[in-house]
CSV table of C-alpha atoms in Angstrom, one decimal:
chain,number,residue,atom,x,y,z
A,1,MET,CA,-249.0,41.7,-9.4
A,2,SER,CA,-247.3,39.2,-7.2
A,3,TYR,CA,-246.3,41.5,-4.3
A,4,LEU,CA,-245.9,39.4,-1.2
A,5,SER,CA,-246.8,42.5,0.8
A,6,LYS,CA,-250.5,41.6,0.7
A,7,LEU,CA,-249.5,38.8,3.2
A,8,ILE,CA,-247.9,41.5,5.5
A,9,SER,CA,-251.4,42.6,6.6
A,10,PHE,CA,-253.3,43.1,9.7
A,11,ASP,CA,-256.0,40.8,8.1
A,12,ASN,CA,-253.6,37.9,7.7
A,13,PRO,CA,-253.8,35.8,10.9
A,14,ALA,CA,-250.6,33.9,10.0
A,15,PHE,CA,-248.6,37.2,9.8
A,16,CYS,CA,-250.2,38.6,13.0
A,17,GLY,CA,-249.5,35.3,14.8
A,18,TYR,CA,-245.9,35.3,13.6
A,19,ILE,CA,-245.4,38.8,15.0
A,20,THR,CA,-247.3,38.0,18.3
A,21,TYR,CA,-245.4,34.8,19.1
A,22,SER,CA,-242.1,36.2,18.0
A,23,SER,CA,-242.6,39.1,20.5
A,24,ILE,CA,-243.4,36.5,23.2
A,25,LEU,CA,-240.2,34.7,22.3
A,26,VAL,CA,-238.3,37.9,22.6
A,27,LEU,CA,-239.7,38.5,26.1
A,28,LYS,CA,-239.0,34.8,27.0
A,29,MET,CA,-235.4,35.3,26.0
A,30,MET,CA,-235.2,38.5,28.0
A,31,VAL,CA,-236.3,36.5,31.1
A,32,MET,CA,-233.1,34.4,30.7
A,33,SER,CA,-231.0,37.5,31.7
A,34,ILE,CA,-233.1,37.9,34.8
A,35,LEU,CA,-232.7,34.2,35.7
A,36,THR,CA,-228.9,34.5,35.1
A,37,GLY,CA,-228.7,37.6,37.3
A,38,SER,CA,-230.7,36.0,40.1
A,39,GLN,CA,-228.6,32.8,40.1
A,40,ARG,CA,-225.4,34.8,40.0
A,41,LYS,CA,-226.6,36.9,43.0
A,42,LYS,CA,-227.8,33.8,44.9
A,43,HIS,CA,-224.5,31.9,44.6
A,44,GLY,CA,-222.1,34.9,44.5
A,45,VAL,CA,-220.8,34.1,41.0
A,46,ILE,CA,-219.7,37.2,39.1
A,47,SER,CA,-218.8,37.4,35.4
A,48,SER,CA,-216.3,40.3,35.7
A,49,PRO,CA,-214.1,41.7,38.5
A,50,GLU,CA,-215.9,45.0,38.5
A,51,ASP,CA,-219.1,43.3,39.6
A,52,ALA,CA,-217.6,42.2,42.9
A,53,ALA,CA,-218.6,45.5,44.5
A,54,MET,CA,-222.3,44.8,43.8
A,55,LEU,CA,-222.2,41.6,45.9
A,56,LYS,CA,-220.3,43.1,48.9
A,57,GLY,CA,-220.1,41.0,52.0
A,58,LYS,CA,-220.6,37.9,50.0
A,59,GLN,CA,-218.1,35.1,49.2
A,60,ILE,CA,-217.3,35.4,45.5
A,61,ILE,CA,-216.9,32.1,43.6
A,62,GLU,CA,-215.8,31.4,40.0
A,63,SER,CA,-218.7,29.3,38.8
A,64,HIS,CA,-221.7,27.4,40.0
A,65,PRO,CA,-223.7,24.6,38.3
A,66,ASP,CA,-227.0,26.6,38.6
A,67,VAL,CA,-225.5,29.6,36.9
A,68,ASP,CA,-223.9,27.4,34.2
A,69,ARG,CA,-227.3,25.7,33.6
A,70,VAL,CA,-229.1,28.9,33.0
A,71,ARG,CA,-226.3,30.1,30.7
A,72,ARG,CA,-226.6,26.9,28.7
A,73,ALA,CA,-230.4,27.3,28.4
A,74,HIS,CA,-229.9,30.9,27.2
A,75,LEU,CA,-227.2,29.8,24.6
A,76,ASN,CA,-229.6,27.1,23.4
A,77,ASP,CA,-232.2,29.9,22.8
A,78,LEU,CA,-229.6,31.9,20.9
A,79,GLU,CA,-228.9,28.8,18.7
A,80,ASN,CA,-232.6,28.1,18.0
A,81,ILE,CA,-234.8,31.2,18.3
A,82,PRO,CA,-233.2,33.7,15.9
A,83,ILE,CA,-233.3,31.1,13.1
A,84,PHE,CA,-237.0,30.6,13.9
A,85,PHE,CA,-237.5,34.4,13.4
A,86,LEU,CA,-236.1,34.1,9.9
A,87,ALA,CA,-237.7,30.7,9.0
A,88,GLY,CA,-241.1,31.8,10.4
A,89,LEU,CA,-241.1,35.0,8.3
A,90,GLY,CA,-240.2,33.1,5.2
A,91,TYR,CA,-242.9,30.6,6.0
A,92,VAL,CA,-245.6,33.3,6.4
A,93,LEU,CA,-244.6,34.6,2.9
A,94,THR,CA,-245.3,31.2,1.4
A,95,ASP,CA,-249.0,31.9,2.2
A,96,PRO,CA,-249.6,28.9,4.4
A,97,ASN,CA,-253.0,27.8,5.8
A,98,PRO,CA,-253.4,30.4,8.6
A,99,ALA,CA,-254.8,27.8,11.1
A,100,ILE,CA,-251.8,25.5,10.6
A,101,ALA,CA,-249.4,28.4,10.8
A,102,LEU,CA,-250.9,29.7,14.0
A,103,ASN,CA,-250.7,26.2,15.6
A,104,LEU,CA,-247.1,25.8,14.6
A,105,PHE,CA,-246.2,29.2,16.1
A,106,ARG,CA,-248.1,28.2,19.3
A,107,MET,CA,-246.4,24.8,19.5
A,108,TYR,CA,-243.0,26.3,18.9
A,109,THR,CA,-243.4,28.9,21.6
A,110,LEU,CA,-244.7,26.4,24.1
A,111,ALA,CA,-241.9,24.0,23.3
A,112,ARG,CA,-239.3,26.6,23.9
A,113,VAL,CA,-240.9,27.7,27.2
A,114,ALA,CA,-241.0,24.1,28.2
A,115,HIS,CA,-237.3,23.7,27.2
A,116,THR,CA,-236.3,26.5,29.5
A,117,PHE,CA,-238.4,25.2,32.3
A,118,VAL,CA,-237.1,21.7,32.4
A,119,TYR,CA,-233.5,22.8,31.7
A,120,ALA,CA,-233.1,25.8,34.0
A,121,ILE,CA,-236.0,26.2,36.4
A,122,TYR,CA,-237.1,22.8,37.6
A,123,VAL,CA,-234.8,20.1,36.2
A,124,VAL,CA,-236.7,17.2,34.8
A,125,PRO,CA,-234.9,14.0,33.8
A,126,GLN,CA,-234.3,13.4,30.1
A,127,PRO,CA,-235.9,13.0,27.5
A,128,ALA,CA,-238.0,16.0,28.7
A,129,ARG,CA,-235.4,18.5,27.5
A,130,GLY,CA,-234.6,16.6,24.3
A,131,ILE,CA,-238.3,16.4,23.3
A,132,SER,CA,-239.0,20.1,23.9
A,133,TRP,CA,-235.9,21.0,22.0
A,134,GLY,CA,-236.8,18.5,19.2
A,135,ILE,CA,-240.3,20.0,18.7
A,136,GLY,CA,-238.9,23.4,18.1
A,137,TYR,CA,-236.2,22.1,15.9
A,138,ALA,CA,-238.6,20.1,13.7
A,139,ILE,CA,-240.9,23.1,13.3
A,140,THR,CA,-238.0,25.4,12.3
A,141,GLY,CA,-236.7,22.8,9.9
A,142,TYR,CA,-240.2,22.3,8.3
A,143,MET,CA,-240.6,26.1,7.8
A,144,ALA,CA,-237.1,26.5,6.4
A,145,VAL,CA,-237.4,23.6,3.9
A,146,ARG,CA,-240.9,24.8,2.8
A,147,THR,CA,-239.7,28.4,2.4
A,148,MET,CA,-236.6,27.3,0.4
A,149,LEU,CA,-238.7,25.2,-2.0
A,150,HIS,CA,-241.4,27.8,-2.4
A,151,PHE,CA,-239.0,30.6,-3.3
A,152,GLY,CA,-236.4,28.4,-4.9
A,153,ARG,CA,-234.2,31.1,-6.3
A,154,PHE,CA,-230.8,29.5,-6.1
B,1,MET,CA,-257.1,47.5,2.9
B,2,SER,CA,-255.1,47.0,6.1
B,3,TYR,CA,-251.8,46.1,4.5
B,4,LEU,CA,-249.0,47.0,6.8
B,5,SER,CA,-246.7,47.4,3.9
B,6,LYS,CA,-247.6,51.1,3.7
B,7,LEU,CA,-245.4,51.4,6.8
B,8,ILE,CA,-242.5,49.7,4.9
B,9,SER,CA,-241.9,52.9,3.0
B,10,PHE,CA,-239.1,55.3,2.2
B,11,ASP,CA,-241.5,58.0,3.4
B,12,ASN,CA,-241.9,56.5,6.9
B,13,PRO,CA,-239.1,57.9,9.2
B,14,ALA,CA,-239.7,55.1,11.8
B,15,PHE,CA,-239.0,52.4,9.2
B,16,CYS,CA,-236.0,54.2,7.7
B,17,GLY,CA,-234.6,54.8,11.2
B,18,TYR,CA,-235.1,51.2,12.1
B,19,ILE,CA,-233.2,50.0,9.0
B,20,THR,CA,-230.5,52.7,9.5
B,21,TYR,CA,-229.8,52.0,13.2
B,22,SER,CA,-230.1,48.2,12.7
B,23,SER,CA,-227.3,48.5,10.1
B,24,ILE,CA,-225.2,50.5,12.5
B,25,LEU,CA,-225.8,47.7,15.1
B,26,VAL,CA,-224.7,45.1,12.6
B,27,LEU,CA,-221.5,47.1,12.0
B,28,LYS,CA,-221.0,47.5,15.8
B,29,MET,CA,-221.3,43.8,16.3
B,30,MET,CA,-218.8,43.2,13.5
B,31,VAL,CA,-216.3,45.4,15.4
B,32,MET,CA,-216.4,42.8,18.2
B,33,SER,CA,-214.7,40.3,16.0
B,34,ILE,CA,-211.9,42.8,15.2
B,35,LEU,CA,-211.5,43.6,19.0
B,36,THR,CA,-211.3,39.8,19.8
B,37,GLY,CA,-208.7,39.3,17.1
B,38,SER,CA,-206.6,42.1,18.3
B,39,GLN,CA,-206.7,41.0,21.9
B,40,ARG,CA,-205.9,37.4,20.9
B,41,LYS,CA,-202.9,38.6,18.9
B,42,LYS,CA,-201.7,41.0,21.6
B,43,HIS,CA,-201.8,38.3,24.3
B,44,GLY,CA,-201.0,35.2,22.2
B,45,VAL,CA,-204.3,33.5,22.9
B,46,ILE,CA,-205.5,31.2,20.2
B,47,SER,CA,-208.9,29.5,19.9
B,48,SER,CA,-207.8,26.5,17.8
B,49,PRO,CA,-204.4,24.7,17.5
B,50,GLU,CA,-204.3,25.4,13.7
B,51,ASP,CA,-204.1,29.1,14.6
B,52,ALA,CA,-200.7,28.7,16.4
B,53,ALA,CA,-198.8,29.1,13.1
B,54,MET,CA,-200.3,32.6,12.6
B,55,LEU,CA,-198.6,33.8,15.9
B,56,LYS,CA,-195.2,32.3,15.3
B,57,GLY,CA,-192.5,33.2,17.6
B,58,LYS,CA,-195.0,34.2,20.3
B,59,GLN,CA,-195.7,32.4,23.5
B,60,ILE,CA,-199.1,30.8,23.1
B,61,ILE,CA,-201.3,30.8,26.2
B,62,GLU,CA,-204.7,29.3,26.9
B,63,SER,CA,-206.7,32.3,27.9
B,64,HIS,CA,-206.3,35.9,29.0
B,65,PRO,CA,-208.8,38.2,31.0
B,66,ASP,CA,-208.8,40.8,28.2
B,67,VAL,CA,-209.8,38.2,25.6
B,68,ASP,CA,-212.5,36.8,27.8
B,69,ARG,CA,-213.8,40.3,28.5
B,70,VAL,CA,-214.3,41.0,24.8
B,71,ARG,CA,-215.9,37.6,24.3
B,72,ARG,CA,-218.4,38.3,27.1
B,73,ALA,CA,-219.2,41.7,25.6
B,74,HIS,CA,-219.8,40.0,22.2
B,75,LEU,CA,-222.0,37.3,23.7
B,76,ASN,CA,-224.0,40.0,25.5
B,77,ASP,CA,-224.6,41.5,22.1
B,78,LEU,CA,-225.8,38.2,20.7
B,79,GLU,CA,-228.2,37.9,23.7
B,80,ASN,CA,-229.6,41.4,23.2
B,81,ILE,CA,-229.3,42.7,19.6
B,82,PRO,CA,-231.0,40.0,17.5
B,83,ILE,CA,-234.1,40.2,19.7
B,84,PHE,CA,-234.0,44.0,19.2
B,85,PHE,CA,-234.0,43.4,15.4
B,86,LEU,CA,-237.3,41.5,15.8
B,87,ALA,CA,-238.9,43.7,18.4
B,88,GLY,CA,-237.9,46.8,16.5
B,89,LEU,CA,-239.5,45.6,13.3
B,90,GLY,CA,-242.7,44.6,15.1
B,91,TYR,CA,-242.8,48.0,16.8
B,92,VAL,CA,-242.4,49.8,13.4
B,93,LEU,CA,-245.4,47.8,12.2
B,94,THR,CA,-247.5,49.1,15.1
B,95,ASP,CA,-247.3,52.6,13.4
B,96,PRO,CA,-245.6,54.4,16.3
B,97,ASN,CA,-245.1,58.1,16.5
B,98,PRO,CA,-242.0,58.5,14.2
B,99,ALA,CA,-240.2,61.0,16.5
B,100,ILE,CA,-240.5,58.6,19.5
B,101,ALA,CA,-239.5,55.6,17.4
B,102,LEU,CA,-236.4,57.4,16.1
B,103,ASN,CA,-235.4,58.5,19.6
B,104,LEU,CA,-235.8,55.0,20.9
B,105,PHE,CA,-233.6,53.6,18.1
B,106,ARG,CA,-231.0,56.3,18.8
B,107,MET,CA,-231.0,55.6,22.5
B,108,TYR,CA,-230.8,51.8,22.0
B,109,THR,CA,-227.8,52.1,19.7
B,110,LEU,CA,-226.0,54.6,21.9
B,111,ALA,CA,-226.7,52.4,25.0
B,112,ARG,CA,-225.2,49.3,23.2
B,113,VAL,CA,-222.2,51.2,22.0
B,114,ALA,CA,-221.7,52.5,25.6
B,115,HIS,CA,-222.1,48.9,26.9
B,116,THR,CA,-219.3,47.6,24.7
B,117,PHE,CA,-217.1,50.6,25.6
B,118,VAL,CA,-217.3,50.3,29.4
B,119,TYR,CA,-217.2,46.5,29.2
B,120,ALA,CA,-214.4,45.8,26.8
B,121,ILE,CA,-212.5,48.9,25.7
B,122,TYR,CA,-212.1,51.1,28.8
B,123,VAL,CA,-213.4,49.4,31.9
B,124,VAL,CA,-215.5,51.7,34.0
B,125,PRO,CA,-216.7,50.6,37.5
B,126,GLN,CA,-220.3,49.4,37.8
B,127,PRO,CA,-223.1,50.4,37.5
B,128,ALA,CA,-221.9,51.9,34.2
B,129,ARG,CA,-222.3,48.5,32.4
B,130,GLY,CA,-225.5,47.7,34.2
B,131,ILE,CA,-227.1,51.0,33.2
B,132,SER,CA,-226.1,50.8,29.6
B,133,TRP,CA,-227.4,47.2,29.4
B,134,GLY,CA,-230.6,48.1,31.2
B,135,ILE,CA,-231.5,51.0,28.8
B,136,GLY,CA,-231.3,48.6,25.8
B,137,TYR,CA,-233.1,45.9,27.8
B,138,ALA,CA,-236.0,48.3,28.7
B,139,ILE,CA,-236.4,49.6,25.1
B,140,THR,CA,-236.5,46.0,23.7
B,141,GLY,CA,-239.0,45.0,26.3
B,142,TYR,CA,-241.2,48.1,25.7
B,143,MET,CA,-241.2,47.4,21.9
B,144,ALA,CA,-241.9,43.6,22.3
B,145,VAL,CA,-244.8,44.2,24.8
B,146,ARG,CA,-246.3,46.9,22.6
B,147,THR,CA,-246.0,44.8,19.5
B,148,MET,CA,-247.5,41.8,21.2
B,149,LEU,CA,-250.5,43.8,22.5
B,150,HIS,CA,-251.0,45.5,19.1
B,151,PHE,CA,-251.1,42.4,17.0
B,152,GLY,CA,-252.5,40.2,19.8
B,153,ARG,CA,-253.1,37.1,17.6
B,154,PHE,CA,-252.6,34.4,20.2
C,1,MET,CA,-245.7,56.3,-3.7
C,2,SER,CA,-242.4,55.1,-2.4
C,3,TYR,CA,-243.5,51.9,-0.7
C,4,LEU,CA,-240.6,49.5,-0.5
C,5,SER,CA,-243.1,46.7,-0.6
C,6,LYS,CA,-242.8,46.5,-4.4
C,7,LEU,CA,-239.4,45.0,-3.7
C,8,ILE,CA,-240.9,42.4,-1.4
C,9,SER,CA,-242.2,40.5,-4.5
C,10,PHE,CA,-242.1,37.1,-6.0
C,11,ASP,CA,-241.0,38.9,-9.2
C,12,ASN,CA,-237.9,40.3,-7.5
C,13,PRO,CA,-235.0,37.8,-7.9
C,14,ALA,CA,-233.0,39.7,-5.2
C,15,PHE,CA,-235.8,39.2,-2.6
C,16,CYS,CA,-236.4,35.6,-3.6
C,17,GLY,CA,-232.7,34.8,-3.5
C,18,TYR,CA,-232.5,36.5,0.0
C,19,ILE,CA,-235.3,34.3,1.3
C,20,THR,CA,-233.9,31.1,-0.4
C,21,TYR,CA,-230.3,31.5,0.8
C,22,SER,CA,-231.4,32.6,4.3
C,23,SER,CA,-233.5,29.4,4.6
C,24,ILE,CA,-230.4,27.4,3.5
C,25,LEU,CA,-228.4,29.2,6.2
C,26,VAL,CA,-231.0,28.3,8.8
C,27,LEU,CA,-230.8,24.7,7.8
C,28,LYS,CA,-226.9,24.9,7.8
C,29,MET,CA,-227.0,26.2,11.4
C,30,MET,CA,-229.4,23.4,12.4
C,31,VAL,CA,-226.8,20.9,11.2
C,32,MET,CA,-224.5,22.3,13.8
C,33,SER,CA,-226.7,20.9,16.6
C,34,ILE,CA,-226.6,17.4,14.9
C,35,LEU,CA,-222.8,17.7,14.6
C,36,THR,CA,-222.5,18.7,18.3
C,37,GLY,CA,-224.8,15.8,19.4
C,38,SER,CA,-222.8,13.2,17.3
C,39,GLN,CA,-219.5,14.4,18.7
C,40,ARG,CA,-220.9,14.4,22.3
C,41,LYS,CA,-222.1,10.8,21.8
C,42,LYS,CA,-218.9,9.7,20.2
C,43,HIS,CA,-216.7,11.0,22.9
C,44,GLY,CA,-219.0,10.6,25.9
C,45,VAL,CA,-219.1,14.3,26.7
C,46,ILE,CA,-222.4,15.6,28.3
C,47,SER,CA,-223.5,19.1,28.9
C,48,SER,CA,-225.7,18.4,31.9
C,49,PRO,CA,-225.7,15.7,34.5
C,50,GLU,CA,-229.2,14.5,33.5
C,51,ASP,CA,-227.8,13.5,30.1
C,52,ALA,CA,-225.6,10.8,31.6
C,53,ALA,CA,-228.4,8.3,31.5
C,54,MET,CA,-228.6,8.7,27.7
C,55,LEU,CA,-225.0,7.5,27.3
C,56,LYS,CA,-225.2,4.5,29.7
C,57,GLY,CA,-222.3,2.2,29.9
C,58,LYS,CA,-220.0,4.8,28.5
C,59,GLN,CA,-217.2,6.6,30.3
C,60,ILE,CA,-218.4,10.2,30.8
C,61,ILE,CA,-215.8,13.0,30.4
C,62,GLU,CA,-215.9,16.7,30.9
C,63,SER,CA,-214.9,18.0,27.5
C,64,HIS,CA,-213.2,16.9,24.3
C,65,PRO,CA,-211.4,19.0,21.6
C,66,ASP,CA,-213.7,17.7,18.9
C,67,VAL,CA,-216.8,18.8,20.8
C,68,ASP,CA,-215.3,22.2,21.6
C,69,ARG,CA,-214.4,22.7,18.0
C,70,VAL,CA,-218.0,22.1,16.8
C,71,ARG,CA,-219.2,24.4,19.5
C,72,ARG,CA,-216.8,27.2,18.4
C,73,ALA,CA,-217.9,26.8,14.8
C,74,HIS,CA,-221.6,27.1,15.9
C,75,LEU,CA,-220.8,30.1,18.0
C,76,ASN,CA,-219.1,31.7,15.0
C,77,ASP,CA,-222.3,31.1,13.1
C,78,LEU,CA,-224.3,32.9,15.8
C,79,GLU,CA,-221.9,35.8,15.6
C,80,ASN,CA,-222.1,36.1,11.9
C,81,ILE,CA,-225.3,34.7,10.4
C,82,PRO,CA,-228.1,36.6,12.3
C,83,ILE,CA,-226.5,39.9,11.4
C,84,PHE,CA,-226.4,38.8,7.7
C,85,PHE,CA,-230.2,38.1,7.9
C,86,LEU,CA,-230.6,41.8,8.9
C,87,ALA,CA,-228.0,43.3,6.6
C,88,GLY,CA,-229.3,41.1,3.7
C,89,LEU,CA,-232.9,42.3,4.1
C,90,GLY,CA,-231.8,45.9,4.3
C,91,TYR,CA,-229.7,45.5,1.2
C,92,VAL,CA,-232.6,44.0,-0.8
C,93,LEU,CA,-234.6,47.1,0.2
C,94,THR,CA,-231.9,49.3,-1.4
C,95,ASP,CA,-233.1,47.8,-4.8
C,96,PRO,CA,-229.7,46.4,-5.7
C,97,ASN,CA,-228.9,44.9,-9.1
C,98,PRO,CA,-230.5,41.4,-8.8
C,99,ALA,CA,-227.6,39.6,-10.4
C,100,ILE,CA,-225.1,41.1,-8.1
C,101,ALA,CA,-227.4,40.5,-5.1
C,102,LEU,CA,-227.9,36.8,-6.0
C,103,ASN,CA,-224.2,36.3,-6.4
C,104,LEU,CA,-223.4,37.9,-3.0
C,105,PHE,CA,-226.0,35.6,-1.4
C,106,ARG,CA,-224.5,32.6,-3.1
C,107,MET,CA,-221.0,33.6,-2.1
C,108,TYR,CA,-222.0,34.3,1.4
C,109,THR,CA,-223.7,30.9,1.8
C,110,LEU,CA,-220.8,29.0,0.2
C,111,ALA,CA,-218.3,30.8,2.4
C,112,ARG,CA,-220.2,30.0,5.6
C,113,VAL,CA,-220.5,26.3,4.6
C,114,ALA,CA,-216.8,26.2,3.8
C,115,HIS,CA,-216.1,27.8,7.2
C,116,THR,CA,-217.9,25.1,9.0
C,117,PHE,CA,-216.3,22.4,6.9
C,118,VAL,CA,-212.7,23.5,7.5
C,119,TYR,CA,-213.3,24.3,11.1
C,120,ALA,CA,-215.4,21.4,12.4
C,121,ILE,CA,-215.6,18.6,9.8
C,122,TYR,CA,-212.2,18.2,8.2
C,123,VAL,CA,-209.7,20.5,9.8
C,124,VAL,CA,-207.7,22.4,7.1
C,125,PRO,CA,-204.6,24.5,8.1
C,126,GLN,CA,-205.1,28.3,8.3
C,127,PRO,CA,-205.7,30.6,6.4
C,128,ALA,CA,-208.6,28.4,5.1
C,129,ARG,CA,-210.8,29.2,8.0
C,130,GLY,CA,-209.8,32.8,8.1
C,131,ILE,CA,-210.5,33.3,4.4
C,132,SER,CA,-213.9,31.7,4.5
C,133,TRP,CA,-214.8,33.8,7.5
C,134,GLY,CA,-213.5,36.9,5.9
C,135,ILE,CA,-215.6,36.5,2.7
C,136,GLY,CA,-218.8,36.3,4.8
C,137,TYR,CA,-217.6,39.2,7.0
C,138,ALA,CA,-216.8,41.5,4.0
C,139,ILE,CA,-220.2,40.7,2.3
C,140,THR,CA,-222.1,41.5,5.5
C,141,GLY,CA,-220.2,44.7,6.0
C,142,TYR,CA,-220.7,45.8,2.4
C,143,MET,CA,-224.5,45.2,2.7
C,144,ALA,CA,-224.7,47.0,6.1
C,145,VAL,CA,-222.8,50.1,4.9
C,146,ARG,CA,-224.8,50.3,1.7
C,147,THR,CA,-228.1,50.0,3.6
C,148,MET,CA,-227.1,52.5,6.2
C,149,LEU,CA,-226.1,55.1,3.5
C,150,HIS,CA,-229.2,54.4,1.4
C,151,PHE,CA,-231.7,54.9,4.2
C,152,GLY,CA,-229.6,57.3,6.2
C,153,ARG,CA,-232.2,58.3,8.7
C,154,PHE,CA,-230.0,59.1,11.7
């Protein structure tokens, strides 16, 4: 039998690592909403008129660079992390070397946390953001190409 | 054997509920495109110059609060629902109590539908939107933390 | 036993096709970042002040229609492709006719590539973009409805 479900096992470190680091990335993306909210509150920037009442006594403005920066970092997560979820799952089903797989998941997660940090928390000059983005991009691309070639059912 | 695939079964109510409610959430997100299109048509707001021909005879404007509101609700879905897809799948693989799992999936789906309703269909004063968003956020966070601790392959 | 994991098999063309075409869609979405970067460089549009140093000697502007166009195409991918990942997986687990499933995955992928082409690479008058978007939308909707009815655990 060539069920792939033997790879979807508590005994497969690659699969467990995929689920663990994907959960961490979910939590990391959830932090973006908190960051956005705190920047909105700090600068008095609301997204909708009905939110004005929540910032009463504060001068309401249309936008602020700090809010926009967190929003861009969040959008960059949306562009990159859901495709990693898919590529990472496909990659686990190609039965990769577990140690390599775990290291790729670790590197990807670290790179995305670093990306948010240098983009939206403590701004570091380029190419800090470019490099952290590029590491995640390269890992996702490697996994997607490997998965596509392994399954190859066009 | 510790295959997790025994949980990926038609006999597991938690898995079937996950797939059912995730499909409903896919359809709910698809509705956002219809809402956007109808608001664009109503107010004559186009996203690209080549769309002008489709609204002929109508005054074309750059943007309108009703269009922007639906777009924000859609973006909020993009920020929240794909991470639920991942967290929910991980959670099902932790072998949760099926009744609790089903209730969490039901609550999450109701909360996201309510979020769209109070944000983009019939605007209700805050904290209606904040509460509906927060319920979904808390459920996703609970599932992601539980999954991370259960698999724990760092 | 009614494990669904027998469908998650190297012998199931529907599952292999799902993984193959989803990987292609991941790579297709990754291309959007390259397109955005090249349009930004061409027109001197930066997203963050710290990027100005990377375009030295060039006049920096706030925005450009070509950059905005690629960004809209990318956002449209984010609105449509992650929900296809979920709907497509659910659909494979309904044990569809493999030939039909493969053709739907092929059509979906072609439609999304065409959407990007007519939206952001070589602008074609409407309804080219609307049709390519609509094909992908209809396929996702069909899969989500079929999955919801098949599992039906409300």
